[in-house]
Amino acid sequence: MKINYVVKRKIDLILICFIFIQLGHAQKTDEEQIKAIYNTALTKGKSYDWLNYLSNQIGGRLSGSIQAQRAVNYTKQQLDSIGLDNVWLQPVMVPKWVRGTPEFAYFETSPGVTTNIPIVALGGSVPTPPTGVKSELIEVRAIEELAELGEEKIKGKIVFYNRPMDPTQINTFSAYSGCVDQRYAGAMEAAKYGALGVIVRSMNLRLDDYPHTGSMSYGDVPENKRIPAAAISTNAAELLSTTLKLNPSIQFYFKQNCKQYADVESYNVIGEITGSTYPKEVMVVGGHLDSWDLGDGSHDDGAGCVQSMEVLNLIKETGYKPKRTIRVVLFMNEENGLRGGTEYAKVAESKSEMHIFALESDSGGFTPRGFTFDGPDSSLEKIKSWQGLFEPYLVHMFKKGGSGADIGPLKNENIMLAGLRPDSQRYFDYHHAENDTFEHVNKRELELGAASMTSLIYLVDKYGLTLEN
Amino acid sequence: MKINYVVKRKIDLILICFIFIQLGHAQKTDEEQIKAIYNTALTKGKSYDWLNYLSNQIGGRLSGSIQAQRAVNYTKQQLDSIGLDNVWLQPVMVPKWVRGTPEFAYFETSPGVTTNIPIVALGGSVPTPPTGVKSELIEVRAIEELAELGEEKIKGKIVFYNRPMDPTQINTFSAYSGCVDQRYAGAMEAAKYGALGVIVRSMNLRLDDYPHTGSMSYGDVPENKRIPAAAISTNAAELLSTTLKLNPSIQFYFKQNCKQYADVESYNVIGEITGSTYPKEVMVVGGHLDSWDLGDGSHDDGAGCVQSMEVLNLIKETGYKPKRTIRVVLFMNEENGLRGGTEYAKVAESKSEMHIFALESDSGGFTPRGFTFDGPDSSLEKIKSWQGLFEPYLVHMFKKGGSGADIGPLKNENIMLAGLRPDSQRYFDYHHAENDTFEHVNKRELELGAASMTSLIYLVDKYGLTLEN
């Protein structure tokens, strides 16, 4: 009987310990849980190592590329390794555009006197003829000027869009919004007036030598009327503009042999921790796995992907058991199609999944300043009541605004969409350019962003977004 | 008479225009004035060009060096060029310490098997003997461990201080404060136990290959007992620590031939706009012109100098006429003596100058997050009432805290001291190291800091810091 007594004592002790551990968890205040999240991110976070691999072992991940597929495989494997409840790939057809051999451009002030210009094709552009395009330039600051100039002054020329980003915008994304029509719709509009091609000043607040690519559309311009479009660096745009003032008849030459292929199959990478109490209420956290092909896509959006993966890792590492289902989604093809985001929302709807919250990180891996929200006012009020918890981490911005392109298709009248808002000052130094590379991401800034996202997800999970729970 | 009539009409018109312009000025709201300050900084600011010159044409500006003197000349000339009311040099004797030929270090795991280590002498250190120092290492995490180890275990060895900065501190300056005693007092304390020298893990949150220098003191250790002190990179510290665990008897070798010379004359560079109503009430804005010698001192503290100069430039460029005297002071010798700050306060006291406010920028040229204040509570309350004006610029931190080393000697019971608080995450990546260089300063971040400082100076000027004016 003694042995049995000892065994019983031991079982009692184990039970008591277990209850204490459970109480310990239950009694962690929000302050303590959030501190644990930040501390874990800053001391044992995985995001920076993951980004190192994505950036330096895989590199630029344009939709349909081998690198994009390698990124799918790698991130799925990493999500498997952190012990989530479910990890899967969601198939989606994506466009495949290939840059081809490096682009080449120069301007010619008099026959044979040429100055080379850093240039890159815009994503989705048609190629130039194999021998390139050469013609006079017509410089404009806005698409609206085309109508004033008319076909007479545009036909047979290359249109040069040169409106800079507005440096007085504190939020650099606003400056971007105020300019990006030149890149997105410049070729579509110039084609209507018989232009031979367009070149666009890069969407960059800095004066430097990096041309920045990005998406464009031909709208309803028929295939045989489409004209090649490319971006030149800001320094080149300044030089060209000055030169044109001295000599409006200089010749500009550029050549690119990019190509659009048929769509190919790719994947959204998805992993989740199933909620203990409300498993059918889904919270999404995500970024996009594809990137442009010039740099290695570290800020856009490798950072957002590894931060989103880190959210689930930190939830697990800090021992928090979510009541709701937390799902990381690494969306494919944000840059030139948004197919991943569209497909994810379509599948979610077809399965009648209830998404209550979606948070995207797609503004770079810089120091987090806060979040913007797009959803019901009552939910925003509830979120704002947590603002004080973020004060020690200098996360201070909680306001209405955009969320993220990939989660946009989930929009309905109940869901709260949100975007992480890192400091935006340096973002467009790197955006879509060759210098969007790993060394421009600061480890701590990346980790602070991941911890901020995790803390918000934790609070939404614990308190919900309605008044009831 | 007709001519006279026309002349009179013209004079009337000029007067009316003049009155309107004056009214225009008078009627500018605080929001408008602050917007004008930010817009001017971001579009026509001079700070970035000034910093380019200081960093790339002059370089590291250690007290007593030719570069420090060139920086004095250059900044005085630039202050002259922006049309201040007074610009002058204030003489001050400063220490002159010279690094000498590049330092050299390695560890030896077995005879002849060596690994080189990136190392730099600490500022103020004595040299090693010409043939260097070679001995076993004793690794500690804190000065307090020396007493436990005692002379028996320390004598004849090199003490290796290896306590890292705490990554969980959100404010990286707190992590710095928690570590820097090893650098500052490490040699002084180890000398008492008969150590041959000390090496210190660099004050850097990142793992990389840059050793970071900085000031140190021998306290009351007599000259013949002083031992050489140097910093090694964080990667080297990790490697060394791991190697020591495997083999505690490895030999460490280092050599440096730095030297302390007699004090030399240098200058604080000062310029001012005289106040229109209260010319005797002085507001100081400043940074320190000296830097360490390894990089070019762009963040520490070229940034603070050009931002402070920019404050006066922006005040003038935006047409604001200050009621009080605004004085920019570029202090000499913050890094290894604080002689400039001490002298400035001494002269101010001897002249019975009334300083009501002093603002220093010496935390790098990063995105401004706010200010910390050291002074009367009533003044702080008044300043906090302006906080809303900074919201559009994401400047959100207004709280009690430190100000700046150079303005510290001005402290009395009436003055309000303040420090600009930029985002601190990247500061210690560059601090006192070879990579504190111009390309690591972002133009917009630098300009936003200058605009934030100018806006605060404008408000203090306009409303004062007491309840009366």
PDB file of C-alpha atoms in Angstrom, chain A residues 35 38-40 42-43 48 166-172 205-206 367-369 392-397 399 423 425-426 429 439 442-445 448, chain B residues 35 38-40 42-43 48 166-172 205-206 367-369 392-397 399 423 425-426 429 439 442-445 448:
ATOM      1  CA  LYS A  35       6.047  41.914 -22.962  1.00  0.00           C
ATOM      2  CA  TYR A  38       8.267  41.435 -27.656  1.00  0.00           C
ATOM      3  CA  ASN A  39      11.007  39.821 -25.589  1.00  0.00           C
ATOM      4  CA  THR A  40      10.698  36.551 -27.464  1.00  0.00           C
ATOM      5  CA  LEU A  42      13.846  40.276 -29.927  1.00  0.00           C
ATOM      6  CA  THR A  43      15.782  37.370 -28.430  1.00  0.00           C
ATOM      7  CA  TYR A  48      15.375  37.522 -39.597  1.00  0.00           C
ATOM      8  CA  ASP A 166       5.824  65.064 -53.599  1.00  0.00           C
ATOM      9  CA  PRO A 167       8.503  65.366 -50.897  1.00  0.00           C
ATOM     10  CA  THR A 168       6.215  67.323 -48.559  1.00  0.00           C
ATOM     11  CA  GLN A 169       3.976  64.307 -47.950  1.00  0.00           C
ATOM     12  CA  ILE A 170       4.935  62.914 -44.541  1.00  0.00           C
ATOM     13  CA  ASN A 171       3.409  59.560 -45.451  1.00  0.00           C
ATOM     14  CA  THR A 172       5.467  58.538 -48.463  1.00  0.00           C
ATOM     15  CA  LEU A 205      11.847  60.229 -53.458  1.00  0.00           C
ATOM     16  CA  ARG A 206      15.616  60.025 -53.528  1.00  0.00           C
ATOM     17  CA  THR A 367      10.173  50.318 -37.226  1.00  0.00           C
ATOM     18  CA  PRO A 368       6.438  49.832 -36.609  1.00  0.00           C
ATOM     19  CA  ARG A 369       4.532  53.055 -36.002  1.00  0.00           C
ATOM     20  CA  PRO A 392       5.921  51.067 -24.169  1.00  0.00           C
ATOM     21  CA  TYR A 393       6.784  49.864 -27.677  1.00  0.00           C
ATOM     22  CA  LEU A 394       6.291  53.298 -29.271  1.00  0.00           C
ATOM     23  CA  VAL A 395       3.496  51.934 -31.460  1.00  0.00           C
ATOM     24  CA  HIS A 396       1.188  54.917 -31.484  1.00  0.00           C
ATOM     25  CA  MET A 397      -0.862  55.074 -34.656  1.00  0.00           C
ATOM     26  CA  LYS A 399      -6.565  54.989 -37.186  1.00  0.00           C
ATOM     27  CA  ASP A 423       7.938  54.127 -40.654  1.00  0.00           C
ATOM     28  CA  GLN A 425      10.522  57.357 -44.958  1.00  0.00           C
ATOM     29  CA  ARG A 426      12.939  54.867 -46.520  1.00  0.00           C
ATOM     30  CA  ASP A 429      14.395  54.175 -51.659  1.00  0.00           C
ATOM     31  CA  GLU A 439      21.195  44.330 -45.848  1.00  0.00           C
ATOM     32  CA  ASN A 442      17.334  46.047 -39.767  1.00  0.00           C
ATOM     33  CA  LYS A 443      16.865  42.966 -37.594  1.00  0.00           C
ATOM     34  CA  ARG A 444      15.332  44.800 -34.644  1.00  0.00           C
ATOM     35  CA  GLU A 445      12.970  46.858 -36.744  1.00  0.00           C
ATOM     36  CA  LEU A 448       9.461  44.872 -33.522  1.00  0.00           C
TER      37      LEU A 448
ATOM     38  CA  LYS B  35       3.572  73.225 -42.220  1.00  0.00           C
ATOM     39  CA  TYR B  38       8.302  71.076 -42.704  1.00  0.00           C
ATOM     40  CA  ASN B  39       7.697  71.880 -46.363  1.00  0.00           C
ATOM     41  CA  THR B  40      10.750  74.113 -46.523  1.00  0.00           C
ATOM     42  CA  LEU B  42      11.807  68.801 -47.186  1.00  0.00           C
ATOM     43  CA  THR B  43      12.138  70.845 -50.369  1.00  0.00           C
ATOM     44  CA  TYR B  48      21.786  67.186 -46.107  1.00  0.00           C
ATOM     45  CA  ASP B 166      20.068  43.922 -23.682  1.00  0.00           C
ATOM     46  CA  PRO B 167      18.048  43.372 -26.877  1.00  0.00           C
ATOM     47  CA  THR B 168      14.716  43.540 -25.021  1.00  0.00           C
ATOM     48  CA  GLN B 169      15.122  47.240 -24.274  1.00  0.00           C
ATOM     49  CA  ILE B 170      12.931  49.101 -26.763  1.00  0.00           C
ATOM     50  CA  ASN B 171      14.954  52.269 -26.220  1.00  0.00           C
ATOM     51  CA  THR B 172      18.414  51.202 -27.321  1.00  0.00           C
ATOM     52  CA  LEU B 205      23.182  45.292 -30.625  1.00  0.00           C
ATOM     53  CA  ARG B 206      24.013  43.747 -33.968  1.00  0.00           C
ATOM     54  CA  THR B 367      13.073  59.652 -38.096  1.00  0.00           C
ATOM     55  CA  PRO B 368      12.085  61.939 -35.195  1.00  0.00           C
ATOM     56  CA  ARG B 369       9.768  60.309 -32.660  1.00  0.00           C
ATOM     57  CA  PRO B 392       0.539  65.264 -38.645  1.00  0.00           C
ATOM     58  CA  TYR B 393       4.293  64.707 -38.579  1.00  0.00           C
ATOM     59  CA  LEU B 394       4.070  61.545 -36.452  1.00  0.00           C
ATOM     60  CA  VAL B 395       6.101  63.203 -33.699  1.00  0.00           C
ATOM     61  CA  HIS B 396       4.372  61.748 -30.671  1.00  0.00           C
ATOM     62  CA  MET B 397       6.720  61.469 -27.716  1.00  0.00           C
ATOM     63  CA  LYS B 399       7.959  63.264 -21.863  1.00  0.00           C
ATOM     64  CA  ASP B 423      13.974  56.356 -33.676  1.00  0.00           C
ATOM     65  CA  GLN B 425      16.768  51.086 -33.378  1.00  0.00           C
ATOM     66  CA  ARG B 426      19.685  51.554 -35.782  1.00  0.00           C
ATOM     67  CA  ASP B 429      24.746  49.780 -35.499  1.00  0.00           C
ATOM     68  CA  GLU B 439      25.259  56.845 -46.763  1.00  0.00           C
ATOM     69  CA  ASN B 442      18.484  59.172 -44.912  1.00  0.00           C
ATOM     70  CA  LYS B 443      17.871  62.656 -46.273  1.00  0.00           C
ATOM     71  CA  ARG B 444      14.187  62.816 -45.348  1.00  0.00           C
ATOM     72  CA  GLU B 445      14.696  61.440 -41.857  1.00  0.00           C
ATOM     73  CA  LEU B 448      12.136  65.729 -40.566  1.00  0.00           C
TER      74      LEU B 448
END
